[in-house]
Structures are given as structure tokens and as C-alpha cells.
Amino acid sequence: MRKVMKDAFKYISAYIITAAVLVGLLVAVALIPRSSIRENMRRSAELLCRNDVFMRMPGGLEAGKIDRYADSILLGIAYSYDIEKPLESVMWSAYYNKEFTDENFNLLEAVKEGKEANRQYLRYWHGSNVIVRPLHLIFSLKGIYILNAVMLTVLAAFLFALLIREGAIAPAIGLAAGFAAASVWYVPYSLEYTWTFYITLIMSIVMVLRERRGRKTALVIPFMICGMITCFMDFLTTELLTLLVPLLIVIWFRWREPRNEDFGWKRIAAPAVGWSAGYVGMWLTKWILAAIVLGENVIPYVKENLEERINGNIGIGTWEYLKGSISRNIRMLLPWGFGGFGIFATLAGGFAIIYLCYVYKKKKVRLKPVLMYTAVACVPFVRYLVLHNHSFLHAFFTFRTLIATILATALIVGEMIDWRLFRHENKKKRRT
């Protein structure tokens, strides 16, 4: 009982401290004078107005669809924070909106003509403004996009270097394949897309560093904090990446040793529960705190959006709706996204993997890690079915959650194939 109470105190303390720091940072950036960011915000708005709010990158791929609609709203919220009432404005997360006008032009009008916020967006934290608002003291949006591209590339390179150094070849290959299939080179073109990738890369790096040092315990708190930051920063895009990719890396490291049988389902469930508690808890914290600070019942705002994301009516049958929420996401992946040739290449690659797993199969395949990887690989599809409205309509960015599925598949293949057979066969060829 004493240990349970001690652990509970630890978790609650970590949650309260993290939540307080995040909220404090958001309130702090709301105190930046609007006049200090006006010029760069004007340049950002003008950049956004040069294209449609849902622009398509050259090449015609659906995966190259860039969501500048969300970026315009985020900047509108960042610009509209009230220095006189920072906590209230952070809770409301309001921005200027004129009906029947694209959000990029609304942002430009708000900046140029001093329009005040008139529409709330309180169901999200919009915590990425902790980064976006201060950066507008120095850069406009174009500079932030470039900075994101550089930083994400550096973090990804560092993660791959760590994995290769530790001999984690299967995770490195799986992650590289997932990034390529998900067209991650488009990610820096939208603020909305970037935050979960930052969190995923940083969390994965932390997990590799922990595992290489033999730290085998205390995964719950790091994953809980990761879930909290994900909820705080993300706009409901690829939130599960921040859980699934680091978790797969941990599973691989824990099962790297042939006789490491102690990492079972309870051990894998603990960080997942921690992440979920942090993620859901931060949603509830926002709504409860908003109700207290604003003195208003916020449940109707939240309930309306939740019902839409789960059961929104778009004029098709339930079966087509559910099926489309999965198939539309899968079709975004490369090479599938290239049409007929891409479908053929994908199927050919799948048959090649099956062939290798059959011909070069290990004499004794460890079933438990394979089942763990399989369970993780299925999680994105559960998400698509539960939030089928969101997944159907926003497949052009939610599909990137399948990076975790591709990584898990690579780890399954790595677990099943005896790579020594390749070396043995190559030696025989050289002798003949």
C-alpha cells in the first residue's frame, strides 16, 4: 500500500507540475505586446494569402496537400491574445473571423485593420503558440517553415545515427521506410503537421538514450508527460505517433537480448496507459480550467465538436464511411499514391516480404514480441474507425500515423527472418 501511495503521489505531482509549466508558458507568451509581432505577422498573413488555404504541392499527390487553413487560425489566435487579460484570452483561444471569407484573408484583415477576435476555439490548447508567437518577434512564417525543416532534419538525422550506432538496424530501416511512405518532406510546409513530429523524434531519441544506458524502469512518467505535451501542442493530426514510435523502439530494445522474457504485456501497457492518461487529462484540464476562468459552461462547445468528429454526416452510408476512413488513409501512402504502378509496386513488395519470411524464417520465432508489434501496428486503424469523420475528411494528414504501422511491420519481419542465412548463402556463392 505504501508503494502504491508513493507511486500515485509521484504521478500526480509530475502531472500537476507539467500542466502548470505548460499553462504558465502559454500565459507568458500572451504577454508579448501585439505591436511587437505585428510586422512579422503581417508578412505571415501575406504569405498565406498567396495560396489557397488547402494548397497542393507540385507533383499532384494527395499526400502533398498542405493545410494552411489551420495555420491561419493558429496565427489568428496567436495575434489576438489580450495582454490585459492573458489567462482569459488563452482559455478562449479566440480569433477574428468573417463569414464566407477564407481564414488567411481574415488573418490579414485582423492584422492590417486591427480587427478584434470574435470567434472562440477553446476546445484545443493551441499550445504551439508557445513557440510560434515568440518566433514572430524575429521571423515571419516563411522563416519559421525553414527553421522547422532544418530542425526536423537535424533531429531525424540524430535519431537515425543513434539507432545505427546501437545496432538497431530493423528500427532504422522501418522508420526510414515509414517516413518515405508518408512523404514526410511535406511536413515542414505546415505548422499543423510539424508538432507531433518534433515530439516523436525527441521522445524517440530520449528512449534510445535511456535504453542504451540500461534504464529499464520508470517509463510511465516520461510517456505521461509526452501525452500531455502532445495534447497541448497538437491540432488532432497524428497524435498517436508520439506514443507508438517511441514505444516500438522501447519494445525492440527490451527484446534485443534473446532471453529477455521479462518484458511482457503489463510492461508494454504501463507506458501506453501513462501516455493516454496524460493526453486525456490535458483535454479535461483545458475544459475544466476554461470553465473556472471564464465562468461559463464549455461542455456544449466540446460536445458539438466531439459528435462531429465521430458521427458527422457527410451523406454516405455507415459501412462506406468506416471503410473509407481506413482505405483513404492507406491510399495516401507511397508508392500506393502513384496510382496503378504504385499499387503494383506495393503488392510486389508485400509478396517479396512474405517470401523472405517464409524462405529465411528462423527455426524458432519468438511469438511474444511479434504479437506486441502486431498489436501496436493495429492501433492507427482503431483510431481511424473511432474518429471516422475526422479520419475520412482529413486523410491527407492523418495517414502519417501509419508510420508506426510500417515501423512495426519492419520489426516483425526483422524478428522472423534469420539474417545469418543470407550470409551463409553468400559464402556458398563465393565458393562456387
Short mmCIF file of C-alpha atoms in Angstrom, two decimals:
data_model
loop_
_atom_site.label_atom_id
_atom_site.label_comp_id
_atom_site.label_asym_id
_atom_site.label_seq_id
_atom_site.Cartn_x
_atom_site.Cartn_y
_atom_site.Cartn_z
CA MET A 1 0.00 0.00 0.00
CA ARG A 2 2.85 2.38 0.83
CA LYS A 3 4.41 1.76 -2.62
CA VAL A 4 1.06 2.39 -4.34
CA MET A 5 0.61 5.66 -2.46
CA LYS A 6 4.18 6.69 -3.24
CA ASP A 7 3.74 5.96 -6.97
CA ALA A 8 0.40 7.78 -7.06
CA PHE A 9 1.97 10.84 -5.43
CA LYS A 10 4.78 10.72 -7.98
CA TYR A 11 2.42 10.55 -10.95
CA ILE A 12 0.07 13.25 -9.67
CA SER A 13 2.96 15.56 -8.81
CA ALA A 14 4.53 15.07 -12.25
CA TYR A 15 1.18 15.80 -13.89
CA ILE A 16 0.48 18.97 -11.87
CA ILE A 17 4.00 20.35 -12.36
CA THR A 18 3.96 19.66 -16.12
CA ALA A 19 0.49 21.15 -16.57
CA ALA A 20 1.43 24.24 -14.55
CA VAL A 21 4.60 24.78 -16.60
CA LEU A 22 2.75 24.41 -19.92
CA VAL A 23 -0.08 26.75 -18.92
CA GLY A 24 2.42 29.22 -17.48
CA LEU A 25 4.39 29.28 -20.72
CA LEU A 26 1.26 29.93 -22.76
CA VAL A 27 0.17 32.77 -20.48
CA ALA A 28 3.70 34.19 -20.58
CA VAL A 29 3.79 34.40 -24.39
CA ALA A 30 0.32 36.02 -24.32
CA LEU A 31 2.01 38.93 -22.50
CA ILE A 32 4.12 39.76 -25.56
CA PRO A 33 2.79 43.08 -26.89
CA ARG A 34 0.82 42.73 -30.08
CA SER A 35 2.72 45.67 -31.56
CA SER A 36 6.00 43.71 -31.27
CA ILE A 37 4.82 40.97 -33.60
CA ARG A 38 2.54 42.98 -35.91
CA GLU A 39 5.02 43.46 -38.77
CA ASN A 40 6.11 39.84 -38.98
CA MET A 41 2.51 38.71 -38.53
CA ARG A 42 1.53 40.91 -41.49
CA ARG A 43 4.22 39.25 -43.60
CA SER A 44 2.98 35.84 -42.48
CA ALA A 45 -0.60 36.71 -43.42
CA GLU A 46 0.51 37.97 -46.83
CA LEU A 47 2.42 34.72 -47.43
CA LEU A 48 -0.66 32.69 -46.53
CA CYS A 49 -2.84 34.78 -48.86
CA ARG A 50 -0.69 33.91 -51.87
CA ASN A 51 -2.16 30.41 -51.94
CA ASP A 52 -5.40 28.63 -51.14
CA VAL A 53 -5.92 27.55 -47.54
CA PHE A 54 -5.68 23.95 -48.78
CA MET A 55 -2.87 24.18 -51.29
CA ARG A 56 -1.36 21.34 -53.30
CA MET A 57 2.39 20.97 -53.71
CA PRO A 58 3.82 20.27 -57.20
CA GLY A 59 3.50 16.65 -58.27
CA GLY A 60 -0.25 16.24 -57.84
CA LEU A 61 -0.03 13.78 -54.96
CA GLU A 62 -2.85 13.91 -52.44
CA ALA A 63 -0.18 13.48 -49.76
CA GLY A 64 1.18 16.83 -50.92
CA LYS A 65 -1.94 18.66 -49.77
CA ILE A 66 -0.91 21.35 -47.28
CA ASP A 67 -3.27 22.60 -44.59
CA ARG A 68 -2.78 26.35 -44.37
CA TYR A 69 -6.33 26.74 -43.02
CA ALA A 70 -5.20 25.53 -39.60
CA ASP A 71 -2.05 27.65 -39.80
CA SER A 72 -4.13 30.77 -40.45
CA ILE A 73 -6.33 30.05 -37.43
CA LEU A 74 -3.30 29.34 -35.23
CA LEU A 75 -1.70 32.65 -36.19
CA GLY A 76 -5.04 34.40 -35.73
CA ILE A 77 -5.19 33.09 -32.17
CA ALA A 78 -1.55 33.97 -31.54
CA TYR A 79 -2.12 37.52 -32.76
CA SER A 80 -5.35 38.02 -30.83
CA TYR A 81 -4.11 37.24 -27.32
CA ASP A 82 -5.05 40.09 -24.99
CA ILE A 83 -2.15 41.40 -22.91
CA GLU A 84 -4.65 42.88 -20.41
CA LYS A 85 -6.37 39.51 -19.84
CA PRO A 86 -3.77 36.88 -20.78
CA LEU A 87 -5.27 33.91 -18.92
CA GLU A 88 -8.80 34.56 -20.21
CA SER A 89 -7.61 35.02 -23.79
CA VAL A 90 -5.55 31.84 -23.62
CA MET A 91 -8.64 29.95 -22.43
CA TRP A 92 -10.91 31.40 -25.13
CA SER A 93 -8.30 30.96 -27.89
CA ALA A 94 -10.28 33.41 -29.98
CA TYR A 95 -9.51 34.84 -33.43
CA TYR A 96 -11.09 37.20 -35.94
CA ASN A 97 -13.49 35.52 -38.36
CA LYS A 98 -15.65 37.00 -41.08
CA GLU A 99 -18.21 34.63 -42.55
CA PHE A 100 -17.68 33.39 -46.13
CA THR A 101 -14.06 34.59 -46.10
CA ASP A 102 -11.03 32.30 -46.10
CA GLU A 103 -9.12 32.29 -42.83
CA ASN A 104 -5.91 33.56 -44.44
CA PHE A 105 -7.68 36.74 -45.55
CA ASN A 106 -9.35 37.04 -42.16
CA LEU A 107 -5.91 36.98 -40.57
CA LEU A 108 -4.60 39.66 -42.93
CA GLU A 109 -7.61 41.87 -42.23
CA ALA A 110 -7.21 41.41 -38.46
CA VAL A 111 -3.56 42.47 -38.62
CA LYS A 112 -3.92 45.35 -41.07
CA GLU A 113 -7.18 46.81 -39.79
CA GLY A 114 -6.92 45.96 -36.10
CA LYS A 115 -9.96 43.68 -36.04
CA GLU A 116 -10.67 42.11 -32.67
CA ALA A 117 -11.26 38.41 -32.10
CA ASN A 118 -14.90 37.37 -32.41
CA ARG A 119 -14.81 33.55 -32.59
CA GLN A 120 -13.63 31.11 -29.92
CA TYR A 121 -11.66 27.91 -30.43
CA LEU A 122 -11.41 26.87 -26.79
CA ARG A 123 -11.61 23.10 -27.17
CA TYR A 124 -7.88 22.95 -28.03
CA TRP A 125 -4.94 24.30 -26.06
CA HIS A 126 -3.17 25.72 -29.16
CA GLY A 127 -0.01 25.30 -27.12
CA SER A 128 2.22 25.55 -30.19
CA ASN A 129 1.81 29.31 -29.79
CA VAL A 130 4.40 28.97 -27.03
CA ILE A 131 6.81 28.63 -29.96
CA VAL A 132 5.02 30.45 -32.78
CA ARG A 133 4.27 33.73 -31.01
CA PRO A 134 7.81 34.44 -29.70
CA LEU A 135 9.32 33.43 -33.04
CA HIS A 136 7.25 36.19 -34.66
CA LEU A 137 9.43 38.65 -32.78
CA ILE A 138 12.22 37.57 -35.15
CA PHE A 139 10.74 35.72 -38.15
CA SER A 140 7.71 35.72 -40.34
CA LEU A 141 6.02 32.43 -41.22
CA LYS A 142 8.41 31.71 -44.08
CA GLY A 143 11.37 31.80 -41.70
CA ILE A 144 9.53 29.51 -39.27
CA TYR A 145 8.84 26.99 -42.03
CA ILE A 146 12.53 26.98 -42.95
CA LEU A 147 13.56 26.67 -39.30
CA ASN A 148 11.19 23.72 -38.85
CA ALA A 149 12.65 21.98 -41.93
CA VAL A 150 16.19 22.38 -40.59
CA MET A 151 15.36 21.34 -37.02
CA LEU A 152 13.31 18.29 -38.02
CA THR A 153 16.07 17.15 -40.38
CA VAL A 154 18.70 17.51 -37.65
CA LEU A 155 16.57 15.61 -35.12
CA ALA A 156 15.81 12.81 -37.61
CA ALA A 157 19.48 12.50 -38.58
CA PHE A 158 20.48 12.33 -34.92
CA LEU A 159 17.89 9.64 -34.20
CA PHE A 160 19.00 7.51 -37.16
CA ALA A 161 22.66 7.93 -36.14
CA LEU A 162 21.81 6.74 -32.62
CA LEU A 163 19.85 3.74 -33.90
CA ILE A 164 22.60 2.66 -36.29
CA ARG A 165 25.26 3.13 -33.62
CA GLU A 166 23.30 0.87 -31.29
CA GLY A 167 22.88 -1.78 -33.97
CA ALA A 168 19.13 -1.10 -34.20
CA ILE A 169 19.08 -1.73 -37.95
CA ALA A 170 15.49 -3.01 -38.15
CA PRO A 171 14.06 0.07 -36.34
CA ALA A 172 16.18 2.38 -38.51
CA ILE A 173 15.03 0.71 -41.74
CA GLY A 174 11.40 0.60 -40.60
CA LEU A 175 11.40 4.24 -39.59
CA ALA A 176 13.09 5.30 -42.85
CA ALA A 177 10.53 3.30 -44.84
CA GLY A 178 7.69 4.84 -42.84
CA PHE A 179 8.99 8.37 -43.36
CA ALA A 180 9.36 7.80 -47.10
CA ALA A 181 5.91 6.19 -47.47
CA ALA A 182 4.35 9.08 -45.51
CA SER A 183 6.04 11.77 -47.66
CA VAL A 184 7.49 13.49 -44.61
CA TRP A 185 9.26 16.07 -46.81
CA TYR A 186 5.91 17.88 -46.96
CA VAL A 187 5.62 18.15 -43.17
CA PRO A 188 7.60 21.42 -42.69
CA TYR A 189 5.30 23.24 -45.12
CA SER A 190 2.56 23.37 -42.48
CA LEU A 191 2.83 24.30 -38.81
CA GLU A 192 -0.04 21.96 -38.07
CA TYR A 193 1.90 18.94 -39.30
CA THR A 194 5.16 19.62 -37.50
CA TRP A 195 4.48 19.42 -33.77
CA THR A 196 3.85 15.69 -33.45
CA PHE A 197 6.99 15.03 -35.47
CA TYR A 198 9.04 17.18 -33.13
CA ILE A 199 7.62 15.33 -30.13
CA THR A 200 8.02 11.89 -31.75
CA LEU A 201 11.64 12.48 -32.73
CA ILE A 202 12.62 13.97 -29.37
CA MET A 203 10.81 11.26 -27.39
CA SER A 204 12.37 8.53 -29.57
CA ILE A 205 15.84 10.00 -29.00
CA VAL A 206 15.22 10.07 -25.25
CA MET A 207 14.09 6.44 -25.29
CA VAL A 208 17.15 5.28 -27.26
CA LEU A 209 19.46 7.10 -24.85
CA ARG A 210 17.64 5.58 -21.86
CA GLU A 211 17.74 2.07 -23.28
CA ARG A 212 21.41 2.20 -24.20
CA ARG A 213 22.18 3.08 -20.57
CA GLY A 214 20.20 0.13 -19.33
CA ARG A 215 17.41 2.19 -17.74
CA LYS A 216 14.70 -0.48 -17.58
CA THR A 217 12.13 1.21 -15.32
CA ALA A 218 10.09 4.39 -14.85
CA LEU A 219 8.53 4.57 -18.31
CA VAL A 220 5.12 5.74 -17.09
CA ILE A 221 6.05 9.33 -16.20
CA PRO A 222 8.03 10.08 -19.41
CA PHE A 223 5.17 8.74 -21.54
CA MET A 224 2.58 10.58 -19.44
CA ILE A 225 4.43 13.87 -19.95
CA CYS A 226 4.73 13.04 -23.66
CA GLY A 227 0.95 12.56 -23.87
CA MET A 228 0.36 15.87 -22.07
CA ILE A 229 2.66 17.80 -24.40
CA THR A 230 1.07 16.11 -27.42
CA CYS A 231 -2.41 17.25 -26.36
CA PHE A 232 -1.05 20.71 -25.56
CA MET A 233 0.71 21.20 -28.91
CA ASP A 234 -1.24 19.17 -31.43
CA PHE A 235 -4.28 20.05 -33.52
CA LEU A 236 -5.53 16.42 -33.70
CA THR A 237 -3.32 15.41 -36.61
CA THR A 238 -1.02 12.43 -35.98
CA GLU A 239 -1.13 12.38 -32.19
CA LEU A 240 -0.57 8.62 -31.86
CA LEU A 241 2.89 8.85 -33.41
CA THR A 242 4.23 10.32 -30.18
CA LEU A 243 3.15 7.17 -28.34
CA LEU A 244 3.61 4.37 -30.85
CA VAL A 245 7.02 5.12 -32.38
CA PRO A 246 8.90 5.56 -29.05
CA LEU A 247 7.03 2.56 -27.63
CA LEU A 248 8.08 0.35 -30.56
CA ILE A 249 11.68 1.44 -30.07
CA VAL A 250 11.48 0.51 -26.37
CA ILE A 251 9.98 -2.91 -27.19
CA TRP A 252 12.74 -3.61 -29.71
CA PHE A 253 15.49 -2.70 -27.24
CA ARG A 254 13.90 -4.72 -24.45
CA TRP A 255 13.69 -7.79 -26.73
CA ARG A 256 17.08 -7.29 -28.32
CA GLU A 257 18.59 -9.84 -25.95
CA PRO A 258 17.49 -13.37 -26.97
CA ARG A 259 16.48 -14.37 -23.43
CA ASN A 260 14.82 -11.14 -22.34
CA GLU A 261 11.48 -12.69 -21.48
CA ASP A 262 10.56 -10.24 -18.72
CA PHE A 263 9.11 -7.50 -20.93
CA GLY A 264 5.53 -8.72 -21.18
CA TRP A 265 2.13 -7.21 -21.83
CA LYS A 266 1.96 -5.45 -18.46
CA ARG A 267 5.24 -3.69 -19.18
CA ILE A 268 4.02 -2.53 -22.59
CA ALA A 269 0.65 -1.45 -21.17
CA ALA A 270 2.15 0.78 -18.46
CA PRO A 271 3.66 3.46 -20.76
CA ALA A 272 0.58 3.30 -23.02
CA VAL A 273 -1.71 3.93 -20.05
CA GLY A 274 0.60 6.71 -18.87
CA TRP A 275 0.52 8.41 -22.28
CA SER A 276 -3.27 8.05 -22.51
CA ALA A 277 -3.77 9.46 -19.01
CA GLY A 278 -1.59 12.46 -19.87
CA TYR A 279 -3.29 13.03 -23.21
CA VAL A 280 -6.88 12.73 -21.98
CA GLY A 281 -6.05 14.51 -18.75
CA MET A 282 -4.80 17.59 -20.59
CA TRP A 283 -8.03 17.79 -22.59
CA LEU A 284 -10.04 17.66 -19.37
CA THR A 285 -7.72 20.15 -17.70
CA LYS A 286 -8.31 22.65 -20.51
CA TRP A 287 -12.09 22.35 -20.34
CA ILE A 288 -12.24 22.45 -16.53
CA LEU A 289 -9.80 25.36 -16.30
CA ALA A 290 -11.64 27.23 -19.05
CA ALA A 291 -14.96 26.79 -17.22
CA ILE A 292 -13.44 28.09 -13.98
CA VAL A 293 -11.58 31.04 -15.50
CA LEU A 294 -14.35 32.09 -17.89
CA GLY A 295 -17.24 31.29 -15.54
CA GLU A 296 -19.04 29.58 -18.39
CA ASN A 297 -20.23 26.06 -19.22
CA VAL A 298 -17.88 24.95 -22.03
CA ILE A 299 -19.33 21.46 -22.46
CA PRO A 300 -21.65 22.42 -25.37
CA TYR A 301 -18.66 23.68 -27.39
CA VAL A 302 -16.77 20.45 -26.75
CA LYS A 303 -19.72 18.09 -27.20
CA GLU A 304 -20.65 19.52 -30.58
CA ASN A 305 -17.13 19.02 -31.96
CA LEU A 306 -16.75 15.54 -30.47
CA GLU A 307 -20.01 14.36 -32.02
CA GLU A 308 -18.97 15.77 -35.39
CA ARG A 309 -15.56 14.04 -35.34
CA ILE A 310 -17.14 10.69 -34.52
CA ASN A 311 -20.52 10.73 -36.29
CA GLY A 312 -20.54 13.76 -38.59
CA ASN A 313 -22.92 13.29 -41.52
CA ILE A 314 -21.30 13.60 -44.96
CA GLY A 315 -24.07 11.91 -46.93
CA ILE A 316 -22.76 8.33 -47.22
CA GLY A 317 -23.69 5.04 -45.56
CA THR A 318 -22.11 3.84 -42.33
CA TRP A 319 -20.19 0.99 -44.00
CA GLU A 320 -18.78 3.28 -46.70
CA TYR A 321 -17.93 5.80 -44.01
CA LEU A 322 -15.99 3.29 -41.89
CA LYS A 323 -14.33 1.62 -44.86
CA GLY A 324 -13.35 4.97 -46.32
CA SER A 325 -11.80 6.14 -43.06
CA ILE A 326 -9.24 3.34 -43.46
CA SER A 327 -8.89 3.00 -47.24
CA ARG A 328 -8.46 6.73 -47.83
CA ASN A 329 -5.57 6.82 -45.35
CA ILE A 330 -3.86 3.76 -46.85
CA ARG A 331 -4.12 5.17 -50.39
CA MET A 332 -2.13 8.23 -49.33
CA LEU A 333 0.99 6.16 -48.72
CA LEU A 334 3.79 5.87 -51.25
CA PRO A 335 4.22 4.08 -53.57
CA TRP A 336 0.47 3.34 -53.40
CA GLY A 337 -0.26 7.02 -54.04
CA PHE A 338 1.28 6.83 -57.54
CA GLY A 339 -1.78 5.06 -58.93
CA GLY A 340 -1.72 1.74 -60.78
CA PHE A 341 2.06 1.43 -60.85
CA GLY A 342 2.22 2.31 -57.16
CA ILE A 343 -0.38 -0.32 -56.25
CA PHE A 344 1.57 -2.94 -58.24
CA ALA A 345 4.85 -1.93 -56.57
CA THR A 346 3.24 -2.09 -53.11
CA LEU A 347 1.77 -5.53 -53.71
CA ALA A 348 5.05 -6.78 -55.20
CA GLY A 349 6.93 -5.51 -52.16
CA GLY A 350 4.44 -7.23 -49.88
CA PHE A 351 4.84 -10.56 -51.68
CA ALA A 352 8.64 -10.18 -51.52
CA ILE A 353 8.49 -9.69 -47.75
CA ILE A 354 6.23 -12.75 -47.35
CA TYR A 355 8.63 -14.79 -49.49
CA LEU A 356 11.64 -13.76 -47.39
CA CYS A 357 9.80 -14.50 -44.14
CA TYR A 358 8.92 -17.98 -45.46
CA VAL A 359 12.24 -18.99 -47.06
CA TYR A 360 14.59 -17.44 -44.49
CA LYS A 361 12.41 -17.93 -41.44
CA LYS A 362 14.10 -18.52 -38.10
CA LYS A 363 13.87 -22.02 -36.71
CA LYS A 364 12.27 -20.59 -33.59
CA VAL A 365 10.38 -17.30 -33.89
CA ARG A 366 9.69 -15.51 -30.61
CA LEU A 367 5.93 -15.13 -30.63
CA LYS A 368 5.52 -12.58 -27.85
CA PRO A 369 7.40 -9.65 -29.47
CA VAL A 370 5.74 -10.42 -32.82
CA LEU A 371 2.32 -10.18 -31.16
CA MET A 372 3.35 -6.94 -29.43
CA TYR A 373 4.44 -5.37 -32.71
CA THR A 374 1.22 -6.57 -34.34
CA ALA A 375 -0.93 -5.04 -31.59
CA VAL A 376 0.84 -1.68 -31.96
CA ALA A 377 0.55 -1.86 -35.77
CA CYS A 378 -3.26 -2.12 -35.46
CA VAL A 379 -3.73 0.92 -33.19
CA PRO A 380 -3.85 3.54 -36.02
CA PHE A 381 -6.71 1.64 -37.67
CA VAL A 382 -8.67 1.66 -34.41
CA ARG A 383 -8.15 5.41 -34.27
CA TYR A 384 -9.42 5.81 -37.84
CA LEU A 385 -12.58 3.83 -37.06
CA VAL A 386 -13.34 5.63 -33.79
CA LEU A 387 -12.77 9.13 -35.24
CA HIS A 388 -14.05 8.11 -38.67
CA ASN A 389 -15.36 11.55 -39.62
CA HIS A 390 -12.04 13.21 -38.89
CA SER A 391 -10.03 10.36 -40.46
CA PHE A 392 -12.19 10.34 -43.61
CA LEU A 393 -12.09 14.09 -44.24
CA HIS A 394 -8.51 14.70 -43.14
CA ALA A 395 -6.84 11.59 -44.51
CA PHE A 396 -4.31 13.80 -46.31
CA PHE A 397 -2.54 14.30 -42.98
CA THR A 398 -3.92 11.64 -40.59
CA PHE A 399 -2.44 8.94 -42.84
CA ARG A 400 1.02 9.72 -41.47
CA THR A 401 0.09 7.87 -38.28
CA LEU A 402 0.71 4.75 -40.40
CA ILE A 403 4.44 5.41 -39.99
CA ALA A 404 4.03 3.45 -36.75
CA THR A 405 2.35 0.57 -38.61
CA ILE A 406 5.17 0.43 -41.16
CA LEU A 407 7.79 0.53 -38.40
CA ALA A 408 6.00 -2.28 -36.55
CA THR A 409 5.84 -4.34 -39.76
CA ALA A 410 9.60 -3.91 -40.26
CA LEU A 411 10.21 -5.09 -36.69
CA ILE A 412 8.01 -8.15 -37.26
CA VAL A 413 10.00 -9.00 -40.40
CA GLY A 414 13.25 -8.48 -38.52
CA GLU A 415 12.02 -10.82 -35.80
CA MET A 416 11.03 -13.58 -38.26
CA ILE A 417 13.97 -13.65 -40.69
CA ASP A 418 17.25 -15.34 -39.84
CA TRP A 419 19.71 -12.94 -41.46
CA ARG A 420 22.56 -15.40 -40.96
CA LEU A 421 21.09 -17.50 -43.76
CA PHE A 422 21.84 -14.65 -46.17
CA ARG A 423 25.47 -14.61 -45.11
CA HIS A 424 25.66 -18.39 -45.39
CA GLU A 425 24.19 -18.33 -48.89
CA ASN A 426 26.57 -15.57 -49.97
CA LYS A 427 29.54 -17.62 -48.76
CA LYS A 428 28.35 -20.61 -50.78
CA LYS A 429 28.04 -18.43 -53.88
CA ARG A 430 31.57 -17.08 -53.45
CA ARG A 431 32.97 -20.63 -53.08
CA THR A 432 31.27 -21.80 -56.25
#
